[in-house]
Amino acid sequence: MRHLLHIMLLAVVLSLLTGCKDDGTNVVDHPTNPELVPTMTTSDVQTVISDSGHTRYRINAKLWNMYEEAKQPHWTFPEGVTCEELDDNYNTVTTIRCDSAYFDKISNLWTLTGHVQMTNATKDMVLTDELIWDQQAHRMYSDAFIHIEKQGRIIEGYGYESNERLTTYQLRQVEAIFPIDERRMPHPNSGNTPAPQTIE
């Protein structure tokens, strides 16, 4: 009787092993396009980014898509992002907000679009629709229309370049400079094209 039970138990085990042998054959390989499908998507993000071993930036975003397997690895922030540059004491020295952003991980270039707003520690403000931020060179530039509020005056024009902390600006084509309380729009057909100006 005991011998018969051993045979029956062995038969059950063999049956189970045989049944499990082909489990892997039902897995369907479904490749995805790394250019279109993010490696990771995160919502309601609050994080910090280090540069040369120091915490330099604090990022807040509703949606963060990472395309790490793309030919040109990049991140996108389709619902906007707020980025703060921090000093060595973790104080905010520059704040950037925009409607959407694209970050190229190879070149360390940010492309900020939509309602782009930058402010620094002295409350100077820059408004534009598009801005390129070269994180490696610590430089910002744009060919779009720029509105700057600095030291009680407004400067508007095209061909903008500045450092990260917005302490030095250059405009290739200045359209208007006037006191901040007037808030007049420039005359686009004025025909005046002043030489590039550096504003400190």
XYZ file of N, CA, C and O in Angstrom:
800
model
N 0.837 -1.197 0.000
C 0.000 0.000 0.000
C 0.875 1.252 0.000
O 0.632 2.200 -0.724
N 1.912 1.224 0.884
C 2.804 2.381 0.940
C 3.512 2.571 -0.386
O 3.719 3.704 -0.833
N 3.906 1.474 -1.020
C 4.584 1.551 -2.315
C 3.677 2.170 -3.367
O 4.110 2.992 -4.192
N 2.406 1.829 -3.347
C 1.440 2.369 -4.292
C 1.255 3.864 -4.089
O 1.170 4.628 -5.050
N 1.237 4.312 -2.820
C 1.100 5.749 -2.539
C 2.316 6.518 -3.060
O 2.181 7.618 -3.597
N 3.508 5.930 -2.927
C 4.711 6.591 -3.442
C 4.642 6.743 -4.948
O 5.033 7.774 -5.506
N 4.151 5.704 -5.626
C 4.036 5.761 -7.094
C 3.045 6.831 -7.500
O 3.269 7.612 -8.434
N 1.907 6.903 -6.782
C 0.879 7.905 -7.113
C 1.406 9.321 -6.876
O 1.170 10.232 -7.676
N 2.141 9.519 -5.780
C 2.698 10.836 -5.480
C 3.719 11.242 -6.532
O 3.754 12.393 -6.988
N 4.561 10.312 -6.958
C 5.544 10.581 -8.007
C 4.857 10.958 -9.310
O 5.292 11.869 -10.016
N 3.759 10.306 -9.627
C 3.014 10.601 -10.844
C 2.449 12.020 -10.813
O 2.459 12.749 -11.802
N 1.941 12.437 -9.630
C 1.400 13.803 -9.490
C 2.495 14.841 -9.678
O 2.328 15.842 -10.371
N 3.684 14.605 -9.049
C 4.799 15.543 -9.177
C 5.251 15.667 -10.618
O 5.469 16.765 -11.133
N 5.390 14.535 -11.308
C 5.789 14.551 -12.720
C 4.764 15.289 -13.571
O 5.102 16.018 -14.511
N 3.504 15.102 -13.237
C 2.443 15.789 -13.980
C 2.536 17.294 -13.816
O 2.390 18.058 -14.769
N 2.807 17.730 -12.586
C 2.937 19.162 -12.336
C 4.138 19.747 -13.049
O 4.077 20.825 -13.637
N 5.268 19.025 -12.999
C 6.468 19.507 -13.676
C 6.268 19.592 -15.172
O 6.707 20.526 -15.835
N 5.608 18.601 -15.720
C 5.335 18.598 -17.163
C 4.419 19.752 -17.535
O 4.586 20.424 -18.558
N 3.439 20.027 -16.695
C 2.505 21.122 -16.979
C 3.157 22.477 -16.906
O 2.754 23.399 -17.596
N 4.201 22.633 -16.064
C 4.851 23.931 -15.907
C 5.925 24.171 -16.956
O 6.404 25.278 -17.111
N 6.302 23.125 -17.672
C 7.429 23.219 -18.593
C 7.210 24.281 -19.667
O 8.121 24.991 -20.055
N 5.992 24.426 -20.167
C 5.718 25.303 -21.299
C 5.166 26.663 -20.890
O 4.659 27.401 -21.725
N 5.228 27.010 -19.593
C 4.657 28.291 -19.165
C 5.286 29.474 -19.884
O 4.618 30.439 -20.227
N 6.613 29.428 -20.129
C 7.296 30.560 -20.742
C 6.950 30.766 -22.197
O 7.203 31.838 -22.749
N 6.367 29.779 -22.866
C 6.100 29.908 -24.298
C 4.928 30.843 -24.586
O 4.731 31.238 -25.714
N 4.158 31.205 -23.571
C 3.012 32.075 -23.784
C 3.337 33.553 -23.587
O 2.467 34.398 -23.699
N 4.595 33.885 -23.268
C 4.993 35.278 -23.087
C 5.175 35.922 -24.458
O 5.896 35.417 -25.314
N 4.497 37.066 -24.676
C 4.569 37.766 -25.956
C 5.541 38.929 -25.830
O 5.409 39.767 -24.941
N 6.529 38.953 -26.703
C 7.480 40.057 -26.728
C 6.824 41.245 -27.414
O 6.465 41.162 -28.595
N 6.659 42.341 -26.681
C 5.991 43.532 -27.227
C 6.953 44.710 -27.161
O 6.991 45.446 -26.180
N 7.790 44.902 -28.187
C 8.776 45.985 -28.148
C 8.108 47.352 -28.177
O 7.050 47.535 -28.778
N 8.727 48.334 -27.496
C 8.226 49.701 -27.492
C 9.255 50.622 -28.115
O 10.452 50.317 -28.126
N 8.789 51.742 -28.621
C 9.673 52.713 -29.240
C 10.226 53.636 -28.152
O 9.472 54.424 -27.574
N 11.524 53.567 -27.846
C 12.076 54.392 -26.759
C 12.043 55.885 -27.052
O 12.231 56.691 -26.148
N 11.822 56.242 -28.342
C 11.712 57.658 -28.687
C 10.336 58.221 -28.310
O 10.187 59.428 -28.131
N 9.347 57.328 -28.198
C 7.981 57.769 -27.938
C 7.470 57.360 -26.559
O 6.596 58.028 -25.998
N 7.991 56.260 -26.032
C 7.500 55.737 -24.751
C 8.528 56.037 -23.664
O 9.682 55.608 -23.759
N 8.152 56.789 -22.616
C 9.120 57.107 -21.565
C 9.573 55.880 -20.788
O 8.813 54.938 -20.601
N 10.835 55.919 -20.373
C 11.364 54.874 -19.503
C 10.673 54.917 -18.146
O 10.397 53.882 -17.539
N 10.408 56.136 -17.684
C 9.729 56.304 -16.411
C 8.927 57.596 -16.429
O 9.362 58.598 -17.000
N 7.757 57.577 -15.832
C 6.911 58.760 -15.685
C 6.604 58.946 -14.209
O 6.211 58.004 -13.527
N 6.802 60.168 -13.740
C 6.562 60.480 -12.333
C 5.673 61.706 -12.247
O 5.849 62.662 -13.010
N 4.727 61.685 -11.327
C 3.834 62.833 -11.145
C 4.063 63.468 -9.787
O 4.549 62.825 -8.852
N 3.717 64.764 -9.710
C 3.863 65.537 -8.472
C 5.272 65.403 -7.900
O 5.487 64.964 -6.771
N 6.240 65.825 -8.707
C 7.654 65.650 -8.373
C 8.177 66.825 -7.554
O 7.916 67.986 -7.870
N 8.929 66.522 -6.524
C 9.714 67.495 -5.773
C 11.066 66.850 -5.524
O 11.166 65.884 -4.765
N 12.103 67.367 -6.179
C 13.418 66.730 -6.069
C 14.518 67.765 -6.180
O 14.270 68.931 -6.517
N 15.749 67.359 -5.904
C 16.914 68.234 -6.045
C 17.885 67.588 -7.016
O 17.926 66.363 -7.163
N 18.680 68.426 -7.695
C 19.675 67.957 -8.660
C 21.034 68.485 -8.240
O 21.181 69.665 -7.901
N 22.029 67.604 -8.268
C 23.384 67.989 -7.880
C 24.222 68.326 -9.101
O 24.000 67.803 -10.199
N 25.186 69.206 -8.902
C 26.139 69.573 -9.938
C 27.511 69.625 -9.281
O 27.718 70.372 -8.319
N 28.437 68.798 -9.771
C 29.792 68.702 -9.213
C 29.767 68.365 -7.723
O 30.559 68.883 -6.935
N 28.836 67.512 -7.338
C 28.770 67.057 -5.957
C 28.040 67.978 -5.010
O 27.956 67.687 -3.810
N 27.489 69.082 -5.514
C 26.767 70.023 -4.669
C 25.314 70.120 -5.130
O 25.029 70.102 -6.329
N 24.402 70.234 -4.167
C 22.991 70.418 -4.501
C 22.803 71.824 -5.056
O 23.034 72.811 -4.345
N 22.412 71.907 -6.337
C 22.349 73.202 -7.010
C 20.938 73.603 -7.439
O 20.657 74.794 -7.585
N 20.061 72.631 -7.647
C 18.749 72.955 -8.187
C 17.656 72.175 -7.453
O 17.857 71.025 -7.065
N 16.520 72.833 -7.283
C 15.341 72.180 -6.732
C 14.239 72.261 -7.784
O 13.953 73.328 -8.321
N 13.631 71.104 -8.097
C 12.647 71.026 -9.180
C 11.294 70.589 -8.636
O 11.204 69.658 -7.822
N 10.253 71.280 -9.085
C 8.873 70.896 -8.797
C 8.136 70.785 -10.134
O 8.204 71.707 -10.963
N 7.451 69.674 -10.351
C 6.729 69.469 -11.600
C 5.526 68.572 -11.376
O 5.573 67.651 -10.557
N 4.461 68.822 -12.128
C 3.280 67.959 -12.053
C 3.525 66.637 -12.758
O 3.029 65.593 -12.334
N 4.294 66.677 -13.866
C 4.552 65.455 -14.633
C 5.964 65.501 -15.197
O 6.351 66.480 -15.833
N 6.716 64.410 -14.992
C 8.116 64.322 -15.428
C 8.277 63.017 -16.192
O 8.160 61.936 -15.635
N 8.549 63.129 -17.490
C 8.774 61.954 -18.344
C 10.269 61.817 -18.625
O 10.905 62.764 -19.084
N 10.815 60.623 -18.397
C 12.228 60.368 -18.653
C 12.371 59.393 -19.818
O 11.833 58.288 -19.768
N 13.103 59.802 -20.848
C 13.363 58.959 -22.023
C 14.838 58.557 -21.997
O 15.655 59.029 -22.786
N 15.192 57.691 -21.083
C 16.585 57.316 -20.864
C 17.134 56.408 -21.961
O 18.342 56.343 -22.156
N 16.264 55.671 -22.664
C 16.710 54.744 -23.698
C 16.647 55.343 -25.103
O 16.963 54.658 -26.080
N 16.253 56.596 -25.215
C 16.195 57.250 -26.530
C 17.608 57.485 -27.057
O 18.581 57.476 -26.297
N 17.736 57.681 -28.374
C 19.049 57.944 -28.952
C 19.667 59.191 -28.326
O 20.880 59.267 -28.124
N 18.828 60.184 -28.060
C 19.257 61.391 -27.368
C 18.491 61.429 -26.040
O 17.386 61.940 -25.970
N 19.054 60.836 -24.984
C 18.313 60.773 -23.716
C 17.849 62.160 -23.266
O 18.616 63.132 -23.322
N 16.596 62.235 -22.849
C 16.046 63.530 -22.480
C 14.910 63.377 -21.483
O 14.400 62.286 -21.265
N 14.510 64.505 -20.905
C 13.356 64.574 -20.024
C 12.363 65.569 -20.613
O 12.776 66.533 -21.273
N 11.089 65.364 -20.355
C 10.084 66.351 -20.728
C 9.207 66.655 -19.522
O 8.973 65.793 -18.671
N 8.733 67.886 -19.478
C 7.836 68.348 -18.423
C 6.631 68.997 -19.120
O 6.548 70.230 -19.238
N 5.700 68.186 -19.615
C 4.616 68.716 -20.455
C 3.601 69.579 -19.717
O 2.841 70.315 -20.354
N 3.575 69.509 -18.402
C 2.610 70.296 -17.633
C 3.294 71.392 -16.817
O 2.754 71.881 -15.830
N 4.477 71.775 -17.255
C 5.174 72.878 -16.601
C 6.148 72.416 -15.540
O 6.095 71.286 -15.049
N 7.054 73.330 -15.193
C 8.069 73.017 -14.183
C 8.504 74.309 -13.505
O 8.474 75.383 -14.109
N 8.865 74.194 -12.238
C 9.492 75.285 -11.497
C 10.865 74.806 -11.057
O 10.993 73.747 -10.437
N 11.887 75.569 -11.402
C 13.263 75.204 -11.069
C 13.902 76.349 -10.288
O 13.870 77.501 -10.732
N 14.471 76.026 -9.143
C 15.147 77.020 -8.322
C 16.637 76.712 -8.277
O 17.030 75.581 -7.999
N 17.461 77.718 -8.558
C 18.903 77.565 -8.383
C 19.238 77.912 -6.941
O 18.763 78.924 -6.398
N 20.064 77.089 -6.306
C 20.405 77.268 -4.902
C 21.874 77.643 -4.743
O 22.722 77.183 -5.516
N 22.161 78.482 -3.746
C 23.560 78.790 -3.455
C 24.122 77.751 -2.484
O 23.456 76.759 -2.159
N 25.334 77.968 -2.006
C 25.980 76.985 -1.129
C 25.261 76.811 0.207
O 25.442 75.805 0.892
N 24.458 77.798 0.576
C 23.684 77.717 1.820
C 22.231 77.307 1.569
O 21.384 77.460 2.448
N 21.960 76.820 0.359
C 20.633 76.337 -0.044
C 19.585 77.452 -0.094
O 18.385 77.193 0.014
N 20.039 78.695 -0.265
C 19.112 79.797 -0.488
C 18.801 79.898 -1.973
O 19.677 79.667 -2.820
N 17.581 80.249 -2.316
C 17.185 80.388 -3.715
C 17.735 81.683 -4.278
O 17.487 82.768 -3.731
N 18.493 81.576 -5.375
C 19.052 82.775 -6.012
C 18.367 83.082 -7.334
O 18.369 84.230 -7.785
N 17.796 82.073 -7.976
C 17.051 82.279 -9.222
C 15.903 81.290 -9.267
O 16.067 80.123 -8.904
N 14.743 81.751 -9.728
C 13.581 80.885 -9.893
C 13.096 80.986 -11.332
O 12.958 82.091 -11.873
N 12.857 79.844 -11.959
C 12.362 79.792 -13.338
C 11.070 78.987 -13.354
O 11.008 77.881 -12.810
N 10.040 79.543 -14.001
C 8.772 78.835 -14.186
C 8.411 78.874 -15.666
O 8.678 79.866 -16.346
N 7.789 77.798 -16.143
C 7.370 77.767 -17.539
C 6.218 76.785 -17.711
O 5.946 75.969 -16.833
N 5.544 76.862 -18.876
C 4.409 75.980 -19.153
C 4.848 74.576 -19.537
O 4.146 73.603 -19.278
N 6.000 74.457 -20.196
C 6.541 73.141 -20.556
C 8.047 73.265 -20.731
O 8.572 74.355 -20.979
N 8.729 72.118 -20.607
C 10.188 72.141 -20.708
C 10.693 70.837 -21.294
O 10.078 69.778 -21.146
N 11.851 70.937 -21.958
C 12.558 69.789 -22.542
C 14.008 69.896 -22.105
O 14.646 70.949 -22.278
N 14.555 68.818 -21.534
C 15.940 68.816 -21.081
C 16.725 67.757 -21.828
O 16.404 66.567 -21.784
N 17.772 68.170 -22.549
C 18.671 67.276 -23.270
C 19.797 66.874 -22.326
O 20.613 67.713 -21.926
N 19.860 65.595 -21.960
C 20.823 65.142 -20.968
C 22.261 65.140 -21.485
O 23.205 65.235 -20.699
N 22.434 65.018 -22.792
C 23.792 64.982 -23.352
C 24.413 66.377 -23.344
O 25.554 66.561 -22.914
N 23.670 67.360 -23.824
C 24.211 68.718 -23.930
C 23.906 69.581 -22.712
O 24.396 70.711 -22.626
N 23.100 69.071 -21.774
C 22.686 69.854 -20.599
C 21.979 71.144 -20.993
O 22.176 72.195 -20.385
N 21.142 71.050 -22.039
C 20.379 72.204 -22.506
C 18.919 72.054 -22.126
O 18.299 71.013 -22.376
N 18.348 73.103 -21.544
C 16.922 73.180 -21.276
C 16.280 74.061 -22.343
O 16.798 75.135 -22.661
N 15.146 73.634 -22.877
C 14.327 74.475 -23.738
C 13.015 74.718 -23.001
O 12.230 73.791 -22.791
N 12.799 75.956 -22.590
C 11.626 76.333 -21.812
C 10.656 77.077 -22.714
O 11.059 77.998 -23.437
N 9.392 76.702 -22.700
C 8.407 77.319 -23.586
C 7.138 77.666 -22.809
O 6.916 77.213 -21.693
N 6.276 78.449 -23.477
C 5.049 78.903 -22.842
C 5.290 80.213 -22.125
O 6.094 81.041 -22.567
N 4.626 80.414 -21.025
C 4.836 81.606 -20.214
C 6.059 81.391 -19.333
O 5.954 80.859 -18.231
N 7.214 81.796 -19.836
C 8.468 81.612 -19.104
C 8.696 82.844 -18.222
O 8.683 83.971 -18.708
N 8.910 82.613 -16.952
C 9.157 83.705 -16.006
C 10.370 83.376 -15.162
O 10.459 82.290 -14.585
N 11.305 84.335 -15.085
C 12.500 84.168 -14.268
C 12.594 85.325 -13.294
O 12.364 86.482 -13.670
N 12.937 85.027 -12.056
C 13.186 86.065 -11.060
C 14.457 85.707 -10.306
O 14.817 84.538 -10.182
N 15.145 86.742 -9.807
C 16.357 86.485 -9.033
C 16.198 87.006 -7.612
O 15.108 87.453 -7.218
N 17.270 86.971 -6.841
C 17.196 87.318 -5.420
C 16.839 88.778 -5.201
O 16.291 89.141 -4.159
N 17.136 89.647 -6.161
C 16.814 91.070 -6.021
C 15.478 91.421 -6.668
O 15.175 92.588 -6.884
N 14.680 90.391 -7.014
C 13.325 90.550 -7.566
C 13.308 91.092 -8.988
O 12.276 91.541 -9.475
N 14.459 91.086 -9.681
C 14.432 91.377 -11.112
C 13.648 90.272 -11.796
O 13.691 89.113 -11.373
N 12.928 90.606 -12.865
C 12.067 89.623 -13.522
C 12.245 89.672 -15.036
O 12.372 90.752 -15.619
N 12.235 88.500 -15.650
C 12.314 88.360 -17.106
C 11.132 87.513 -17.553
O 10.878 86.445 -16.996
N 10.406 87.996 -18.576
C 9.265 87.284 -19.146
C 9.505 87.066 -20.628
O 9.958 87.978 -21.339
N 9.196 85.861 -21.117
C 9.326 85.554 -22.539
C 8.500 84.316 -22.859
O 7.920 83.700 -21.962
N 8.449 83.948 -24.146
C 7.714 82.752 -24.570
C 8.622 81.557 -24.806
O 8.151 80.422 -24.888
N 9.909 81.808 -24.953
C 10.860 80.715 -25.193
C 12.228 81.112 -24.683
O 12.683 82.239 -24.907
N 12.886 80.163 -24.029
C 14.202 80.446 -23.472
C 15.043 79.178 -23.517
O 14.560 78.088 -23.212
N 16.314 79.330 -23.894
C 17.274 78.234 -23.846
C 18.191 78.469 -22.648
O 18.750 79.542 -22.489
N 18.327 77.421 -21.835
C 19.186 77.503 -20.648
C 20.286 76.470 -20.795
O 20.040 75.273 -20.766
N 21.512 76.958 -20.983
C 22.690 76.098 -21.066
C 23.212 75.910 -19.650
O 23.921 76.768 -19.114
N 22.848 74.792 -19.055
C 23.185 74.547 -17.651
C 24.684 74.382 -17.463
O 25.238 74.769 -16.435
N 25.356 73.836 -18.462
C 26.793 73.605 -18.343
C 27.580 74.912 -18.436
O 28.554 75.119 -17.710
N 27.145 75.816 -19.324
C 27.833 77.096 -19.500
C 27.273 78.182 -18.581
O 27.776 79.306 -18.594
N 26.210 77.852 -17.811
C 25.567 78.811 -16.906
C 25.130 80.060 -17.676
O 25.390 81.198 -17.267
N 24.438 79.827 -18.796
C 24.064 80.906 -19.716
C 22.626 80.706 -20.173
O 22.173 79.574 -20.349
N 21.893 81.801 -20.373
C 20.533 81.754 -20.881
C 20.425 82.670 -22.097
O 21.029 83.753 -22.111
N 19.628 82.250 -23.082
C 19.486 83.093 -24.268
C 18.181 82.798 -24.983
O 17.567 81.740 -24.802
N 17.755 83.755 -25.808
C 16.497 83.622 -26.542
C 16.470 84.617 -27.689
O 17.013 85.727 -27.578
N 15.815 84.221 -28.786
C 15.547 85.139 -29.893
C 14.122 85.667 -29.839
O 13.731 86.495 -30.657
N 13.333 85.179 -28.875
C 11.943 85.608 -28.750
C 11.876 86.997 -28.094
O 12.868 87.520 -27.579
N 10.685 87.579 -28.097
C 10.471 88.868 -27.453
C 10.702 88.730 -25.953
O 10.245 87.777 -25.326
N 11.419 89.695 -25.369
C 11.785 89.655 -23.956
C 11.263 90.906 -23.245
O 11.378 92.020 -23.771
N 10.703 90.693 -22.080
C 10.248 91.781 -21.206
C 11.019 91.661 -19.898
O 10.932 90.636 -19.220
N 11.781 92.697 -19.555
C 12.622 92.680 -18.354
C 12.177 93.797 -17.415
O 11.995 94.943 -17.849
N 12.005 93.468 -16.147
C 11.731 94.468 -15.116
C 12.896 94.464 -14.147
O 13.155 93.460 -13.482
N 13.600 95.599 -14.105
C 14.837 95.662 -13.321
C 15.039 97.082 -12.808
O 14.999 98.037 -13.596
N 15.240 97.231 -11.507
C 15.605 98.493 -10.882
C 14.678 99.631 -11.290
O 15.117 100.707 -11.692
N 13.369 99.381 -11.225
C 12.395 100.433 -11.471
C 12.159 100.786 -12.920
O 11.497 101.783 -13.230
N 12.649 99.981 -13.842
C 12.416 100.265 -15.260
C 12.107 98.988 -16.019
O 12.406 97.879 -15.563
N 11.523 99.159 -17.188
C 11.188 98.047 -18.080
C 12.061 98.145 -19.317
O 12.209 99.226 -19.906
N 12.634 97.023 -19.698
C 13.409 96.935 -20.943
C 12.773 95.847 -21.787
O 12.523 94.738 -21.293
N 12.507 96.138 -23.048
C 11.891 95.159 -23.938
C 12.653 95.107 -25.248
O 13.162 96.124 -25.734
N 12.724 93.907 -25.828
C 13.416 93.774 -27.093
C 13.601 92.326 -27.498
O 12.897 91.431 -27.012
N 14.585 92.091 -28.383
C 14.841 90.760 -28.936
C 16.338 90.476 -28.872
O 17.160 91.382 -28.823
N 16.672 89.179 -28.916
C 18.075 88.777 -28.903
C 18.664 88.895 -27.514
O 19.569 89.675 -27.258
N 18.147 88.076 -26.616
C 18.478 88.165 -25.192
C 19.559 87.161 -24.810
O 19.598 86.044 -25.309
N 20.431 87.583 -23.889
C 21.409 86.674 -23.302
C 21.723 87.162 -21.894
O 21.815 88.371 -21.648
N 21.878 86.213 -20.956
C 22.219 86.590 -19.585
C 22.941 85.441 -18.903
O 22.977 84.317 -19.407
N 23.474 85.719 -17.718
C 23.994 84.648 -16.882
C 22.829 84.039 -16.102
O 21.700 84.522 -16.153
N 23.103 82.960 -15.373
C 22.036 82.245 -14.667
C 21.358 83.087 -13.597
O 20.175 82.925 -13.324
N 22.093 83.978 -12.981
C 21.548 84.737 -11.857
C 20.931 86.066 -12.286
O 20.554 86.881 -11.462
N 20.861 86.277 -13.602
C 20.177 87.441 -14.179
C 20.788 88.759 -13.742
O 20.101 89.783 -13.683
N 22.069 88.765 -13.433
C 22.702 90.004 -12.995
C 23.257 90.811 -14.162
O 23.492 92.015 -14.030
N 23.488 90.179 -15.302
C 23.965 90.873 -16.492
C 23.137 90.431 -17.690
O 22.984 89.239 -17.930
N 22.590 91.397 -18.437
C 21.758 91.111 -19.593
C 22.377 91.739 -20.837
O 23.076 92.749 -20.749
N 22.056 91.161 -21.953
C 22.398 91.790 -23.225
C 21.229 91.613 -24.181
O 20.696 90.508 -24.317
N 20.805 92.702 -24.820
C 19.760 92.676 -25.837
C 20.342 93.185 -27.145
O 20.889 94.293 -27.193
N 20.230 92.382 -28.198
C 20.746 92.819 -29.495
C 19.868 93.898 -30.116
O 20.352 94.783 -30.816
N 18.561 93.813 -29.886
C 17.637 94.785 -30.466
C 16.698 95.289 -29.367
O 15.732 94.642 -28.997
N 17.008 96.455 -28.823
C 16.197 97.044 -27.765
C 15.040 97.812 -28.398
O 15.240 98.667 -29.260
N 13.811 97.500 -27.980
C 12.624 98.165 -28.506
C 12.177 99.316 -27.616
O 11.634 100.305 -28.103
N 12.363 99.183 -26.308
C 11.894 100.231 -25.394
C 12.555 100.098 -24.042
O 12.843 99.003 -23.577
N 12.808 101.263 -23.436
C 13.247 101.344 -22.050
C 12.448 102.470 -21.415
O 12.487 103.605 -21.883
N 11.687 102.192 -20.371
C 10.872 103.229 -19.740
C 10.616 102.883 -18.277
O 10.801 101.724 -17.870
N 10.197 103.855 -17.483
C 9.928 103.586 -16.064
C 8.887 102.497 -15.905
O 7.941 102.393 -16.686
N 9.020 101.727 -14.849
C 8.175 100.553 -14.682
C 6.715 100.912 -14.467
O 5.827 100.136 -14.809
N 6.412 102.112 -13.943
C 5.020 102.452 -13.675
C 4.259 102.858 -14.932
O 3.033 102.920 -14.925
N 4.959 103.157 -16.030
C 4.268 103.538 -17.262
C 3.689 102.325 -17.971
O 2.606 102.371 -18.538
N 4.423 101.231 -18.027
C 3.974 99.984 -18.639
C 3.396 100.184 -20.043
O 2.320 99.724 -20.369
N 4.140 100.912 -20.868
C 3.719 101.103 -22.257
C 4.287 99.978 -23.105
O 5.353 99.448 -22.826
N 3.582 99.630 -24.171
C 4.111 98.672 -25.131
C 4.915 99.426 -26.183
O 4.573 100.549 -26.557
N 5.985 98.859 -26.714
C 6.796 99.536 -27.732
C 6.074 99.603 -29.065
O 5.138 98.865 -29.329
N 6.495 100.547 -29.882
C 5.958 100.659 -31.238
C 6.766 99.759 -32.155
O 7.931 100.036 -32.431
N 6.184 98.632 -32.629
C 6.978 97.665 -33.393
C 7.488 98.209 -34.711
O 8.461 97.714 -35.251
N 6.865 99.256 -35.263
C 7.283 99.802 -36.551
C 8.043 101.105 -36.392
O 8.046 101.949 -37.273
N 8.652 101.302 -35.245
C 9.354 102.563 -34.991
C 10.590 102.716 -35.862
O 11.043 103.817 -36.128
N 11.165 101.582 -36.297
C 12.343 101.631 -37.162
C 13.637 101.853 -36.411
O 14.707 101.899 -37.002
N 13.565 102.005 -35.095
C 14.779 102.210 -34.309
C 15.384 100.876 -33.922
O 14.718 100.045 -33.333
N 16.623 100.665 -34.250
C 17.321 99.434 -33.883
C 18.623 99.807 -33.202
O 19.682 99.880 -33.845
N 18.601 100.093 -31.903
C 19.825 100.478 -31.203
C 20.848 99.364 -31.221
O 20.529 98.204 -31.439
N 22.079 99.747 -30.962
C 23.160 98.755 -30.862
C 22.925 97.883 -29.636
O 22.194 98.263 -28.729
N 23.537 96.691 -29.608
C 23.390 95.822 -28.436
C 23.771 96.548 -27.160
O 24.737 97.301 -27.127
N 22.989 96.320 -26.120
C 23.234 96.981 -24.835
C 23.411 95.934 -23.755
O 22.643 94.999 -23.671
N 24.410 96.166 -22.921
C 24.582 95.334 -21.737
C 24.028 96.111 -20.547
O 24.405 97.258 -20.324
N 23.113 95.480 -19.817
C 22.408 96.149 -18.736
C 22.791 95.495 -17.439
O 22.616 94.290 -17.282
N 23.317 96.258 -16.516
C 23.769 95.700 -15.250
C 23.037 96.375 -14.086
O 22.584 97.478 -14.210
